[in-house]
Short mmCIF file of C-alpha atoms and ligand atoms in Angstrom, two decimals:
data_model
loop_
_atom_site.label_atom_id
_atom_site.label_comp_id
_atom_site.label_asym_id
_atom_site.label_seq_id
_atom_site.Cartn_x
_atom_site.Cartn_y
_atom_site.Cartn_z
CA MET A 1 10.30 -0.46 -82.57
CA ALA A 2 11.64 -0.03 -79.05
CA TYR A 3 10.92 3.21 -77.20
CA ARG A 4 13.71 5.61 -78.13
CA ASP A 5 13.51 7.37 -74.80
CA LEU A 6 11.40 7.99 -71.73
CA ARG A 7 9.33 10.57 -73.62
CA GLU A 8 8.14 8.09 -76.27
CA TYR A 9 7.21 5.75 -73.45
CA ILE A 10 5.26 8.50 -71.63
CA LYS A 11 3.33 9.07 -74.88
CA ALA A 12 2.48 5.36 -75.04
CA LEU A 13 1.25 5.45 -71.43
CA GLU A 14 -0.88 8.49 -72.19
CA GLU A 15 -2.43 6.79 -75.23
CA ARG A 16 -3.46 3.88 -73.01
CA ASP A 17 -4.86 6.24 -70.38
CA LYS A 18 -2.21 5.18 -67.85
CA LEU A 19 -0.64 8.60 -67.24
CA HIS A 20 -2.01 11.16 -64.82
CA ARG A 21 -0.60 14.67 -64.85
CA ILE A 22 -0.80 16.46 -61.50
CA THR A 23 -0.90 20.12 -62.48
CA ALA A 24 -1.55 21.53 -58.99
CA GLU A 25 1.56 22.83 -57.25
CA VAL A 26 3.11 20.39 -54.76
CA GLU A 27 6.02 20.51 -52.33
CA LYS A 28 8.79 18.00 -52.80
CA ASP A 29 9.73 17.50 -49.14
CA TRP A 30 6.43 16.07 -47.86
CA GLU A 31 3.65 16.19 -50.39
CA ILE A 32 4.95 13.95 -53.17
CA ALA A 33 5.50 11.02 -50.79
CA ALA A 34 2.08 11.47 -49.22
CA VAL A 35 0.27 11.71 -52.58
CA CYS A 36 2.06 8.57 -53.83
CA ARG A 37 1.13 6.73 -50.63
CA ARG A 38 -2.55 7.55 -51.00
CA VAL A 39 -2.56 6.68 -54.71
CA PHE A 40 -1.08 3.24 -53.98
CA GLN A 41 -3.39 2.70 -50.99
CA LYS A 42 -6.63 3.96 -52.50
CA LEU A 43 -6.49 2.93 -56.16
CA ALA A 44 -6.54 -0.74 -57.13
CA PRO A 45 -3.65 -1.67 -59.46
CA GLU A 46 -5.84 -1.81 -62.58
CA ARG A 47 -6.89 1.83 -61.99
CA ARG A 48 -3.57 3.13 -60.71
CA PRO A 49 -1.88 5.60 -63.09
CA VAL A 50 1.72 6.62 -63.54
CA LEU A 51 2.06 10.09 -61.99
CA LEU A 52 3.73 13.11 -63.54
CA PHE A 53 4.02 15.93 -60.99
CA GLU A 54 4.28 18.91 -63.34
CA ARG A 55 4.53 21.78 -60.87
CA ILE A 56 6.86 21.40 -57.90
CA ARG A 57 7.33 24.48 -55.76
CA GLY A 58 10.75 26.05 -56.33
CA PHE A 59 11.61 23.91 -59.39
CA ASN A 60 10.82 23.97 -63.08
CA ILE A 61 11.53 20.26 -63.51
CA PRO A 62 8.68 17.70 -63.33
CA LEU A 63 8.89 14.39 -61.47
CA LEU A 64 7.74 11.04 -62.88
CA VAL A 65 6.87 8.16 -60.55
CA GLY A 66 5.33 4.70 -61.13
CA SER A 67 6.42 4.37 -64.75
CA LEU A 68 7.78 0.85 -64.19
CA GLY A 69 5.64 -0.37 -61.32
CA ALA A 70 2.31 1.44 -60.97
CA SER A 71 0.88 -2.01 -61.82
CA PRO A 72 1.90 -5.15 -63.72
CA GLU A 73 -0.06 -3.74 -66.72
CA VAL A 74 2.17 -0.66 -66.73
CA TYR A 75 5.28 -2.84 -66.55
CA ALA A 76 3.97 -4.74 -69.59
CA ILE A 77 3.44 -1.48 -71.52
CA ALA A 78 7.09 -0.64 -70.77
CA LEU A 79 7.92 -3.90 -72.56
CA GLN A 80 5.40 -3.20 -75.35
CA ASP A 81 3.83 -6.54 -74.50
CA ARG A 82 1.18 -8.29 -72.40
CA VAL A 83 1.47 -9.26 -68.73
CA GLU A 84 1.46 -12.99 -69.51
CA ASN A 85 4.48 -12.57 -71.81
CA ILE A 86 6.72 -10.70 -69.36
CA HIS A 87 8.62 -13.77 -68.23
CA GLU A 88 9.13 -15.05 -71.76
CA ARG A 89 10.50 -11.65 -72.80
CA TRP A 90 13.03 -11.79 -69.98
CA GLU A 91 14.14 -15.31 -70.92
CA GLN A 92 14.49 -14.24 -74.53
CA ALA A 93 16.56 -11.17 -73.61
CA GLN A 94 18.97 -13.24 -71.54
CA ARG A 95 19.30 -15.90 -74.25
CA HIS A 96 19.83 -13.26 -76.95
CA PRO A 97 21.49 -10.18 -75.48
CA ILE A 98 22.37 -7.37 -77.91
CA LYS A 99 25.57 -5.34 -77.48
CA PRO A 100 25.16 -1.55 -77.24
CA VAL A 101 26.32 0.80 -80.02
CA ARG A 102 28.48 3.90 -79.62
CA VAL A 103 27.11 7.19 -80.94
CA SER A 104 28.97 10.50 -80.98
CA THR A 105 26.35 12.53 -79.13
CA GLY A 106 22.73 12.45 -77.98
CA PRO A 107 19.96 14.35 -76.20
CA CYS A 108 21.49 13.79 -72.74
CA LYS A 109 24.25 16.23 -73.82
CA GLU A 110 21.93 19.14 -74.57
CA ASN A 111 23.09 20.80 -71.34
CA ILE A 112 26.49 20.22 -69.78
CA LEU A 113 27.00 21.56 -66.26
CA ARG A 114 30.48 21.75 -64.79
CA GLY A 115 32.03 23.28 -61.67
CA ASN A 116 29.51 25.00 -59.39
CA ASP A 117 26.78 24.56 -62.01
CA ALA A 118 26.91 20.78 -61.50
CA ASP A 119 24.61 21.14 -58.51
CA LEU A 120 22.30 18.35 -57.31
CA THR A 121 19.98 20.83 -55.61
CA ARG A 122 18.71 21.90 -59.09
CA PHE A 123 16.61 18.73 -59.15
CA PRO A 124 13.38 18.12 -57.20
CA VAL A 125 14.67 15.17 -55.16
CA PRO A 126 11.96 14.39 -52.56
CA ILE A 127 12.14 13.35 -48.93
CA TRP A 128 10.32 10.01 -48.76
CA THR A 129 9.90 9.20 -45.06
CA VAL A 130 9.45 12.63 -43.51
CA GLY A 131 10.89 12.98 -40.01
CA GLU A 132 12.95 9.77 -40.36
CA ASP A 133 15.08 9.97 -43.53
CA PRO A 134 18.07 12.28 -42.99
CA GLY A 135 17.37 14.15 -46.25
CA PRO A 136 16.34 13.79 -49.88
CA TYR A 137 17.08 10.49 -51.65
CA LEU A 138 17.43 9.55 -55.28
CA THR A 139 15.42 6.34 -55.54
CA ALA A 140 15.58 5.53 -59.26
CA PRO A 141 19.26 5.90 -60.12
CA CYS A 142 20.71 3.53 -62.70
CA VAL A 143 24.29 3.48 -61.41
CA VAL A 144 26.76 2.59 -64.17
CA SER A 145 30.22 1.30 -63.22
CA ARG A 146 32.92 -0.86 -64.84
CA GLU A 147 34.86 -3.89 -63.72
CA PRO A 148 38.34 -2.42 -63.12
CA ASP A 149 40.25 -5.09 -65.07
CA THR A 150 37.92 -6.17 -67.86
CA GLY A 151 36.03 -2.89 -68.33
CA ALA A 152 32.74 -4.85 -68.33
CA TYR A 153 29.75 -2.60 -67.68
CA ASN A 154 27.33 -2.94 -64.78
CA VAL A 155 24.08 -1.09 -64.14
CA GLY A 156 22.43 -1.31 -60.71
CA THR A 157 19.93 0.65 -58.61
CA TYR A 158 21.12 1.60 -55.11
CA ARG A 159 19.68 4.33 -52.91
CA LEU A 160 21.59 7.65 -53.05
CA GLN A 161 21.37 10.23 -50.28
CA VAL A 162 21.81 13.85 -51.34
CA LYS A 163 24.36 15.21 -48.88
CA GLY A 164 25.29 18.49 -50.55
CA PRO A 165 25.32 20.16 -53.97
CA LYS A 166 28.07 17.82 -55.17
CA LYS A 167 27.98 14.86 -52.79
CA MET A 168 25.80 11.76 -52.43
CA GLY A 169 25.96 8.82 -50.01
CA ILE A 170 25.50 5.39 -51.61
CA TRP A 171 24.14 2.29 -49.89
CA ALA A 172 24.88 -0.82 -51.94
CA ALA A 173 24.97 -4.12 -50.06
CA ASP A 174 28.34 -5.93 -49.97
CA GLY A 175 27.71 -8.45 -52.74
CA GLN A 176 26.23 -5.87 -55.13
CA HIS A 177 28.22 -5.51 -58.29
CA VAL A 178 29.14 -1.85 -57.84
CA SER A 179 30.48 -2.77 -54.38
CA ARG A 180 32.69 -5.45 -55.95
CA HIS A 181 34.05 -2.91 -58.45
CA ARG A 182 34.68 -0.41 -55.66
CA LEU A 183 36.42 -2.94 -53.38
CA LYS A 184 38.79 -3.95 -56.17
CA ASN A 185 39.64 -0.31 -56.86
CA GLU A 186 40.05 0.43 -53.15
CA ALA A 187 42.57 -2.42 -52.80
CA ARG A 188 44.68 -0.41 -55.30
CA ASN A 189 43.87 2.90 -53.60
CA GLN A 190 42.01 4.01 -56.72
CA SER A 191 38.70 5.80 -57.00
CA THR A 192 35.67 4.25 -58.71
CA PRO A 193 34.06 6.27 -61.52
CA VAL A 194 30.26 6.01 -61.59
CA ALA A 195 27.58 7.56 -63.79
CA VAL A 196 24.13 7.96 -62.26
CA VAL A 197 21.55 7.76 -65.04
CA LEU A 198 18.03 9.08 -64.39
CA GLY A 199 15.10 8.67 -66.76
CA PRO A 200 16.53 6.39 -69.46
CA ASP A 201 14.15 4.39 -71.63
CA PRO A 202 12.40 1.85 -69.36
CA ALA A 203 14.38 -1.20 -70.53
CA ILE A 204 17.45 0.26 -68.75
CA GLU A 205 15.57 0.65 -65.46
CA MET A 206 14.33 -2.93 -65.76
CA VAL A 207 17.82 -4.39 -65.94
CA SER A 208 19.12 -1.98 -63.31
CA VAL A 209 16.85 -3.40 -60.59
CA THR A 210 17.37 -7.04 -61.65
CA LYS A 211 20.04 -9.45 -60.41
CA PHE A 212 22.16 -11.20 -63.04
CA SER A 213 25.47 -13.03 -62.72
CA PHE A 214 28.47 -10.79 -62.08
CA GLU A 215 29.67 -11.38 -65.66
CA THR A 216 26.37 -10.37 -67.29
CA GLU A 217 26.42 -6.88 -68.80
CA GLU A 218 23.11 -5.16 -68.14
CA TYR A 219 23.35 -2.95 -71.27
CA ASP A 220 23.35 -6.12 -73.40
CA VAL A 221 20.30 -7.61 -71.64
CA SER A 222 18.56 -4.27 -72.04
CA GLY A 223 19.31 -4.49 -75.78
CA GLY A 224 17.79 -7.98 -75.73
CA LEU A 225 14.64 -6.66 -74.05
CA ARG A 226 14.35 -3.80 -76.56
CA GLY A 227 15.22 -5.93 -79.57
CA GLU A 228 17.64 -3.16 -80.54
CA PRO A 229 21.03 -2.07 -79.18
CA VAL A 230 21.17 0.67 -76.55
CA PRO A 231 22.89 3.76 -78.02
CA LEU A 232 25.68 4.96 -75.69
CA VAL A 233 27.58 8.24 -75.46
CA ALA A 234 30.81 8.93 -73.58
CA CYS A 235 30.69 10.84 -70.29
CA GLU A 236 32.48 14.20 -70.06
CA THR A 237 34.69 13.60 -67.03
CA ILE A 238 34.90 9.83 -66.44
CA PRO A 239 35.70 6.80 -68.68
CA ILE A 240 32.10 5.55 -68.76
CA GLU A 241 29.42 5.48 -71.46
CA VAL A 242 25.75 6.14 -70.75
CA PRO A 243 22.43 5.78 -72.63
CA ALA A 244 22.33 8.69 -75.10
CA THR A 245 18.65 9.52 -74.58
CA ALA A 246 18.61 9.61 -70.76
CA GLU A 247 16.97 12.63 -69.15
CA ILE A 248 19.76 13.33 -66.63
CA VAL A 249 23.29 11.95 -66.10
CA ILE A 250 25.28 12.67 -62.94
CA GLU A 251 28.98 11.86 -63.35
CA GLY A 252 31.14 11.24 -60.32
CA GLU A 253 33.75 9.27 -58.43
CA ILE A 254 33.77 7.21 -55.25
CA PRO A 255 37.01 8.10 -53.43
CA PRO A 256 38.83 5.02 -52.07
CA GLY A 257 38.57 4.12 -48.40
CA TYR A 258 36.42 7.10 -47.41
CA ARG A 259 33.22 6.46 -45.38
CA GLU A 260 30.69 8.62 -43.64
CA PRO A 261 27.26 8.10 -42.04
CA GLU A 262 24.45 7.25 -44.47
CA GLY A 263 20.78 6.59 -43.72
CA PRO A 264 18.63 5.45 -42.10
CA PHE A 265 16.22 5.18 -45.03
CA GLY A 266 12.58 4.04 -45.14
CA GLU A 267 12.84 0.64 -46.82
CA TYR A 268 10.67 -1.73 -48.87
CA THR A 269 9.77 -3.62 -45.68
CA GLY A 270 7.75 -0.64 -44.48
CA TYR A 271 10.34 0.07 -41.77
CA MET A 272 13.40 2.27 -41.49
CA GLY A 273 16.52 0.39 -42.63
CA ALA A 274 19.60 0.63 -40.41
CA ALA A 275 22.12 3.43 -40.90
CA GLY A 276 25.85 2.81 -41.34
CA ASN A 277 29.16 4.18 -42.57
CA MET A 278 29.09 4.16 -46.36
CA PRO A 279 31.10 5.48 -49.31
CA VAL A 280 30.19 8.71 -51.08
CA ILE A 281 29.98 9.83 -54.71
CA GLU A 282 31.68 13.15 -55.49
CA VAL A 283 29.96 14.79 -58.46
CA THR A 284 32.26 15.86 -61.32
CA CYS A 285 29.70 16.92 -63.95
CA ILE A 286 25.95 16.80 -64.72
CA THR A 287 24.44 16.61 -68.20
CA HIS A 288 20.74 16.74 -69.03
CA ARG A 289 18.21 17.12 -71.81
CA HIS A 290 16.35 20.36 -72.42
CA ASN A 291 13.36 20.42 -70.04
CA PRO A 292 14.56 17.32 -68.20
CA ILE A 293 12.16 14.97 -66.39
CA TYR A 294 13.30 13.81 -62.95
CA ARG A 295 12.47 10.13 -62.33
CA ALA A 296 11.86 8.51 -58.91
CA PHE A 297 10.77 5.06 -57.74
CA PHE A 298 8.13 5.01 -55.00
CA SER A 299 9.05 2.47 -52.28
CA GLN A 300 8.76 2.16 -48.46
CA MET A 301 5.61 0.49 -47.07
CA PRO A 302 3.99 -1.95 -49.53
CA PRO A 303 2.14 -1.71 -51.81
CA SER A 304 4.51 0.49 -53.77
CA GLU A 305 6.19 0.73 -57.12
CA SER A 306 9.03 -1.28 -55.58
CA SER A 307 6.80 -4.16 -54.41
CA CYS A 308 5.16 -4.29 -57.85
CA ILE A 309 8.50 -4.42 -59.69
CA LYS A 310 9.71 -7.17 -57.35
CA ARG A 311 6.50 -9.16 -57.71
CA VAL A 312 6.59 -8.99 -61.51
CA GLY A 313 10.26 -9.92 -61.59
CA ARG A 314 10.04 -12.88 -59.23
CA GLU A 315 6.67 -14.64 -59.53
CA GLN A 316 6.95 -15.84 -63.10
CA SER A 317 10.58 -16.86 -62.81
CA ILE A 318 9.98 -19.11 -59.77
CA LEU A 319 6.75 -20.50 -61.28
CA LYS A 320 8.39 -21.38 -64.58
CA HIS A 321 11.32 -23.02 -62.78
CA LEU A 322 9.01 -25.28 -60.79
CA GLN A 323 6.82 -26.12 -63.79
CA HIS A 324 9.31 -26.42 -66.62
CA ASP A 325 12.73 -27.16 -65.12
CA LEU A 326 11.47 -29.46 -62.35
CA GLY A 327 8.25 -30.67 -64.01
CA LEU A 328 6.20 -30.23 -60.82
CA PRO A 329 2.37 -30.04 -60.83
CA VAL A 330 2.30 -26.34 -59.89
CA ARG A 331 -0.66 -24.25 -61.12
CA ASP A 332 0.13 -20.76 -59.87
CA LEU A 333 2.58 -18.92 -57.64
CA HIS A 334 2.03 -15.57 -55.93
CA LEU A 335 4.26 -13.31 -53.85
CA PRO A 336 1.75 -10.88 -52.30
CA GLU A 337 2.87 -7.27 -52.43
CA SER A 338 1.77 -6.89 -48.81
CA SER A 339 4.83 -9.01 -47.99
CA GLY A 340 7.08 -6.81 -50.10
CA ALA A 341 6.87 -9.64 -52.68
CA ALA A 342 9.34 -11.40 -50.36
CA GLY A 343 7.92 -12.51 -46.99
CA THR A 344 5.05 -14.73 -48.16
CA MET A 345 4.88 -17.23 -51.02
CA LEU A 346 1.57 -18.81 -52.06
CA ILE A 347 1.59 -21.86 -54.33
CA SER A 348 -1.34 -23.80 -55.79
CA ILE A 349 -0.79 -27.36 -57.01
CA LYS A 350 -2.67 -30.20 -58.63
CA LYS A 351 -1.74 -32.75 -56.00
CA ALA A 352 -1.53 -36.34 -57.24
CA ASN A 353 0.60 -37.74 -54.40
CA PRO A 354 0.99 -36.65 -50.77
CA SER A 355 4.71 -36.08 -51.42
CA ASP A 356 3.96 -33.41 -54.07
CA VAL A 357 3.78 -30.67 -51.43
CA LYS A 358 7.28 -31.46 -50.13
CA ARG A 359 8.73 -31.68 -53.65
CA VAL A 360 7.25 -28.31 -54.60
CA VAL A 361 8.42 -26.64 -51.39
CA SER A 362 11.94 -28.00 -51.64
CA GLY A 363 12.13 -26.91 -55.31
CA ALA A 364 11.03 -23.39 -54.34
CA LEU A 365 13.47 -23.30 -51.43
CA ARG A 366 16.45 -24.30 -53.51
CA TYR A 367 15.65 -21.83 -56.30
CA ALA A 368 14.61 -18.84 -54.19
CA GLU A 369 15.66 -19.41 -50.59
CA GLY A 370 15.55 -15.73 -49.68
CA PHE A 371 11.82 -15.44 -50.45
CA GLY A 372 8.85 -16.89 -48.60
CA LYS A 373 9.38 -16.83 -44.85
CA PHE A 374 5.83 -18.18 -44.95
CA ILE A 375 5.17 -20.70 -47.73
CA ILE A 376 1.55 -21.75 -48.07
CA VAL A 377 0.54 -24.53 -50.46
CA VAL A 378 -3.10 -24.99 -51.52
CA ASP A 379 -5.03 -27.16 -53.97
CA GLU A 380 -5.55 -26.00 -57.54
CA ASP A 381 -9.18 -24.93 -57.03
CA VAL A 382 -8.10 -22.22 -54.56
CA ASP A 383 -7.39 -18.89 -56.30
CA ILE A 384 -4.18 -17.70 -54.64
CA GLN A 385 -4.61 -14.15 -56.02
CA ASP A 386 -7.69 -13.94 -53.75
CA HIS A 387 -6.61 -13.56 -50.12
CA CYS A 388 -10.09 -14.54 -48.90
CA GLN A 389 -9.78 -17.96 -50.54
CA VAL A 390 -6.27 -18.49 -49.15
CA GLU A 391 -7.41 -17.70 -45.61
CA TRP A 392 -10.41 -20.00 -46.11
CA ALA A 393 -8.09 -22.86 -47.08
CA MET A 394 -5.87 -22.14 -44.07
CA SER A 395 -8.89 -22.12 -41.81
CA PHE A 396 -10.45 -25.40 -42.94
CA HIS A 397 -7.75 -27.52 -44.60
CA VAL A 398 -5.07 -27.24 -41.92
CA GLN A 399 -4.52 -29.10 -38.68
CA PRO A 400 -1.70 -27.01 -37.19
CA ALA A 401 0.08 -29.75 -35.26
CA LYS A 402 0.21 -31.97 -38.36
CA ASP A 403 0.37 -29.60 -41.31
CA ILE A 404 2.77 -26.86 -40.26
CA GLU A 405 6.50 -27.34 -40.38
CA ILE A 406 9.21 -24.95 -39.20
CA ILE A 407 12.55 -25.04 -41.00
CA PRO A 408 15.36 -23.42 -38.97
CA ASP A 409 18.55 -21.81 -40.31
CA VAL A 410 17.70 -20.77 -43.82
CA GLN A 411 18.54 -17.61 -45.71
CA ALA A 412 16.81 -14.50 -44.40
CA VAL A 413 14.54 -12.14 -46.29
CA ALA A 414 16.73 -9.09 -46.99
CA LEU A 415 16.36 -6.20 -44.50
CA ASP A 416 13.66 -8.04 -42.47
CA PRO A 417 13.64 -6.06 -39.20
CA SER A 418 12.48 -9.07 -37.19
CA GLN A 419 15.96 -10.55 -37.75
CA ALA A 420 17.88 -8.25 -35.46
CA PRO A 421 17.53 -4.91 -33.66
CA ALA A 422 17.73 -1.77 -35.78
CA ASP A 423 21.26 -0.94 -34.61
CA VAL A 424 22.66 -4.20 -35.99
CA PRO A 425 24.30 -3.41 -39.36
CA GLN A 426 22.68 -5.02 -42.40
CA GLU A 427 25.93 -6.89 -43.10
CA ASP A 428 26.01 -8.54 -39.64
CA GLU A 429 26.07 -12.37 -39.68
CA SER A 430 23.10 -12.49 -37.30
CA ARG A 431 20.96 -11.01 -40.08
CA LYS A 432 21.85 -13.68 -42.59
CA THR A 433 19.87 -16.63 -41.28
CA SER A 434 16.21 -16.97 -40.54
CA SER A 435 13.62 -19.73 -40.33
CA LYS A 436 10.59 -20.63 -42.41
CA VAL A 437 7.06 -21.80 -41.85
CA ILE A 438 5.65 -24.24 -44.37
CA ILE A 439 1.87 -24.54 -44.24
CA ASP A 440 0.37 -27.45 -46.13
CA ALA A 441 -3.15 -26.13 -46.74
CA THR A 442 -4.04 -28.79 -49.29
CA ARG A 443 -6.76 -31.33 -48.47
CA LYS A 444 -5.24 -34.53 -47.07
CA HIS A 445 -8.29 -36.77 -47.26
CA ARG A 446 -11.69 -36.83 -48.97
CA PHE A 447 -13.52 -33.67 -47.98
CA PRO A 448 -17.29 -33.15 -48.00
CA ALA A 449 -18.69 -31.35 -51.05
CA ARG A 450 -18.22 -27.58 -51.07
CA ALA A 451 -21.29 -25.62 -50.03
CA LEU A 452 -21.54 -23.45 -53.14
CA PRO A 453 -24.14 -23.14 -55.92
CA PRO A 454 -23.24 -25.38 -58.88
CA GLU A 455 -20.85 -23.75 -61.36
CA GLU A 456 -23.58 -23.94 -64.03
CA HIS A 457 -25.98 -21.86 -61.93
CA LEU A 458 -23.36 -19.21 -61.24
CA ARG A 459 -22.58 -18.96 -64.96
CA ARG A 460 -26.27 -18.55 -65.77
CA VAL A 461 -26.53 -15.71 -63.26
CA ASP A 462 -23.42 -14.09 -64.79
CA ASN A 463 -24.95 -14.31 -68.26
CA GLN A 464 -28.15 -12.57 -67.22
CA TRP A 465 -26.55 -10.20 -64.70
CA ALA A 466 -28.42 -7.14 -65.99
CA LYS A 467 -31.72 -8.78 -65.01
CA TYR A 468 -30.99 -8.21 -61.32
CA GLY A 469 -30.45 -4.45 -61.68
CA LEU A 470 -27.30 -4.40 -59.54
CA GLU A 471 -25.08 -2.68 -62.14
CA ARG A 472 -25.99 0.99 -62.31
C1 FMN B 501 13.21 0.38 -55.80
C2 FMN B 501 14.45 -0.43 -55.53
C3 FMN B 501 15.42 0.06 -54.67
C4 FMN B 501 16.59 -0.64 -54.40
N1 FMN B 501 17.52 -0.11 -53.53
C5 FMN B 501 18.66 -0.78 -53.27
C6 FMN B 501 19.65 -0.24 -52.38
O1 FMN B 501 19.49 0.84 -51.81
N2 FMN B 501 20.79 -0.93 -52.17
C7 FMN B 501 21.00 -2.15 -52.76
O2 FMN B 501 22.06 -2.74 -52.51
N3 FMN B 501 20.08 -2.72 -53.60
C8 FMN B 501 18.93 -2.04 -53.88
N4 FMN B 501 17.99 -2.59 -54.72
C9 FMN B 501 18.26 -3.90 -55.34
C10 FMN B 501 19.22 -3.77 -56.52
O3 FMN B 501 18.79 -2.79 -57.42
C11 FMN B 501 19.34 -5.12 -57.24
O4 FMN B 501 19.87 -6.07 -56.33
C12 FMN B 501 20.22 -5.09 -58.49
O5 FMN B 501 20.36 -6.39 -58.97
C13 FMN B 501 21.59 -4.51 -58.21
O6 FMN B 501 22.38 -4.56 -59.38
P1 FMN B 501 23.69 -5.50 -59.43
O7 FMN B 501 23.15 -6.89 -59.27
O8 FMN B 501 24.26 -5.26 -60.79
O9 FMN B 501 24.57 -5.07 -58.31
C14 FMN B 501 16.81 -1.90 -55.01
C15 FMN B 501 15.84 -2.40 -55.87
C16 FMN B 501 14.66 -1.68 -56.14
C17 FMN B 501 13.63 -2.26 -57.07
MN1 MN B 502 25.01 -6.65 -62.27
#
């Protein structure tokens, strides 16, 4: 059975000892961001819990962070599966999407706030990069909008700046699907209705942060991931339906043609992203469950919940493409979170021919051009999850003048601040091309034997590890 709502999922996390409740009082405008930063810096992924801040000064609403991306293990619990099956589950969901069902009402309607009661400042929306962000930001919104002509549903996550009790700024890049809906409406001088869903069951958040074709309806893929249709209820003030069990739903409209300054916002690159003139969402109504839980994604400098989500979403899909669609001798593929799961791509291969490196790199480039400004290819015996081994291979398998290639004029890594100065808008053409470094760190001739104890000796030591008294 799929999780019915966020609360069932939180119970599952707690049963697996993956939830940590912070019961001490915290302040939303500096402390939550700093605690999250330390948790992601200090705790290795396998020990890193999802955090529920239960007592936030001035609010009686708790905040949940990390529930999709505290670690790949947590992401797998959200799918009720194992880490190695994540990619297969995604393939399955896209091959067999399930249409949502309409229900007459649901928990998200337990409280309906209209007029002055529909006030964003009721919720503990944190400031994430203190001293740089212009104010609090919603970081985990699932923004629901509809194609103006077909009515097809879209769900996408785009940062939302709280600008007043009933106004939010929205930054969605030009090609994003909500932007396409809005541009079509604006051409007709019509507003764009949007519902901002917070704290749905995790299968909605998963599709909200994932890119599909414009025609794909995220609710249906979410149904495919859950193995059951998503139950939807109608909004109160706009012609949009939302997941019935969501914690909070903010209904609103984007007025046509209107822009005002938005940002800058601390981005996944670890730097402030440029500010610009952006549309706004005017809030028309807010509905929420009794005792709602406010949900946020933790992003900014990697590692973060954002870099984990991106890593999980991308690694397996590129790996499977190279292995299965192209039949290349690829063993493993890793997008280190230190690179925002974007800047660096590590690939290990079982090289049979010298041309294998080029074939693998060109396959990766065609499939995922925007990732891997640095692509490093190593032999299969190098564990690419272990940075020490990768740097060892770079140090002793590479002759720079022969083994490093620079490819000019390829797609840039999104929001990479080395592209252009901070005052250049993200949409500027100069930000759209970049170059790449390909490092062939495979062995190109017969190397001497490795200076390591024989595998058999290491295994024997492992088997009698207690004998040495090192584990206390
Ligand atoms: C934590 C997080 C934050 C994101 N913030 C933004 C954002 O502010 N603006 C944006 O255009 N995309 C953002 N994205 C990427 C979009 O969510 C992603 O491209 C998604 O596919 C958009 O939905 P769409 O393809 O239906 O437009 C973010 C992704 C994550 C994981
Ligand atoms: Mn979409």
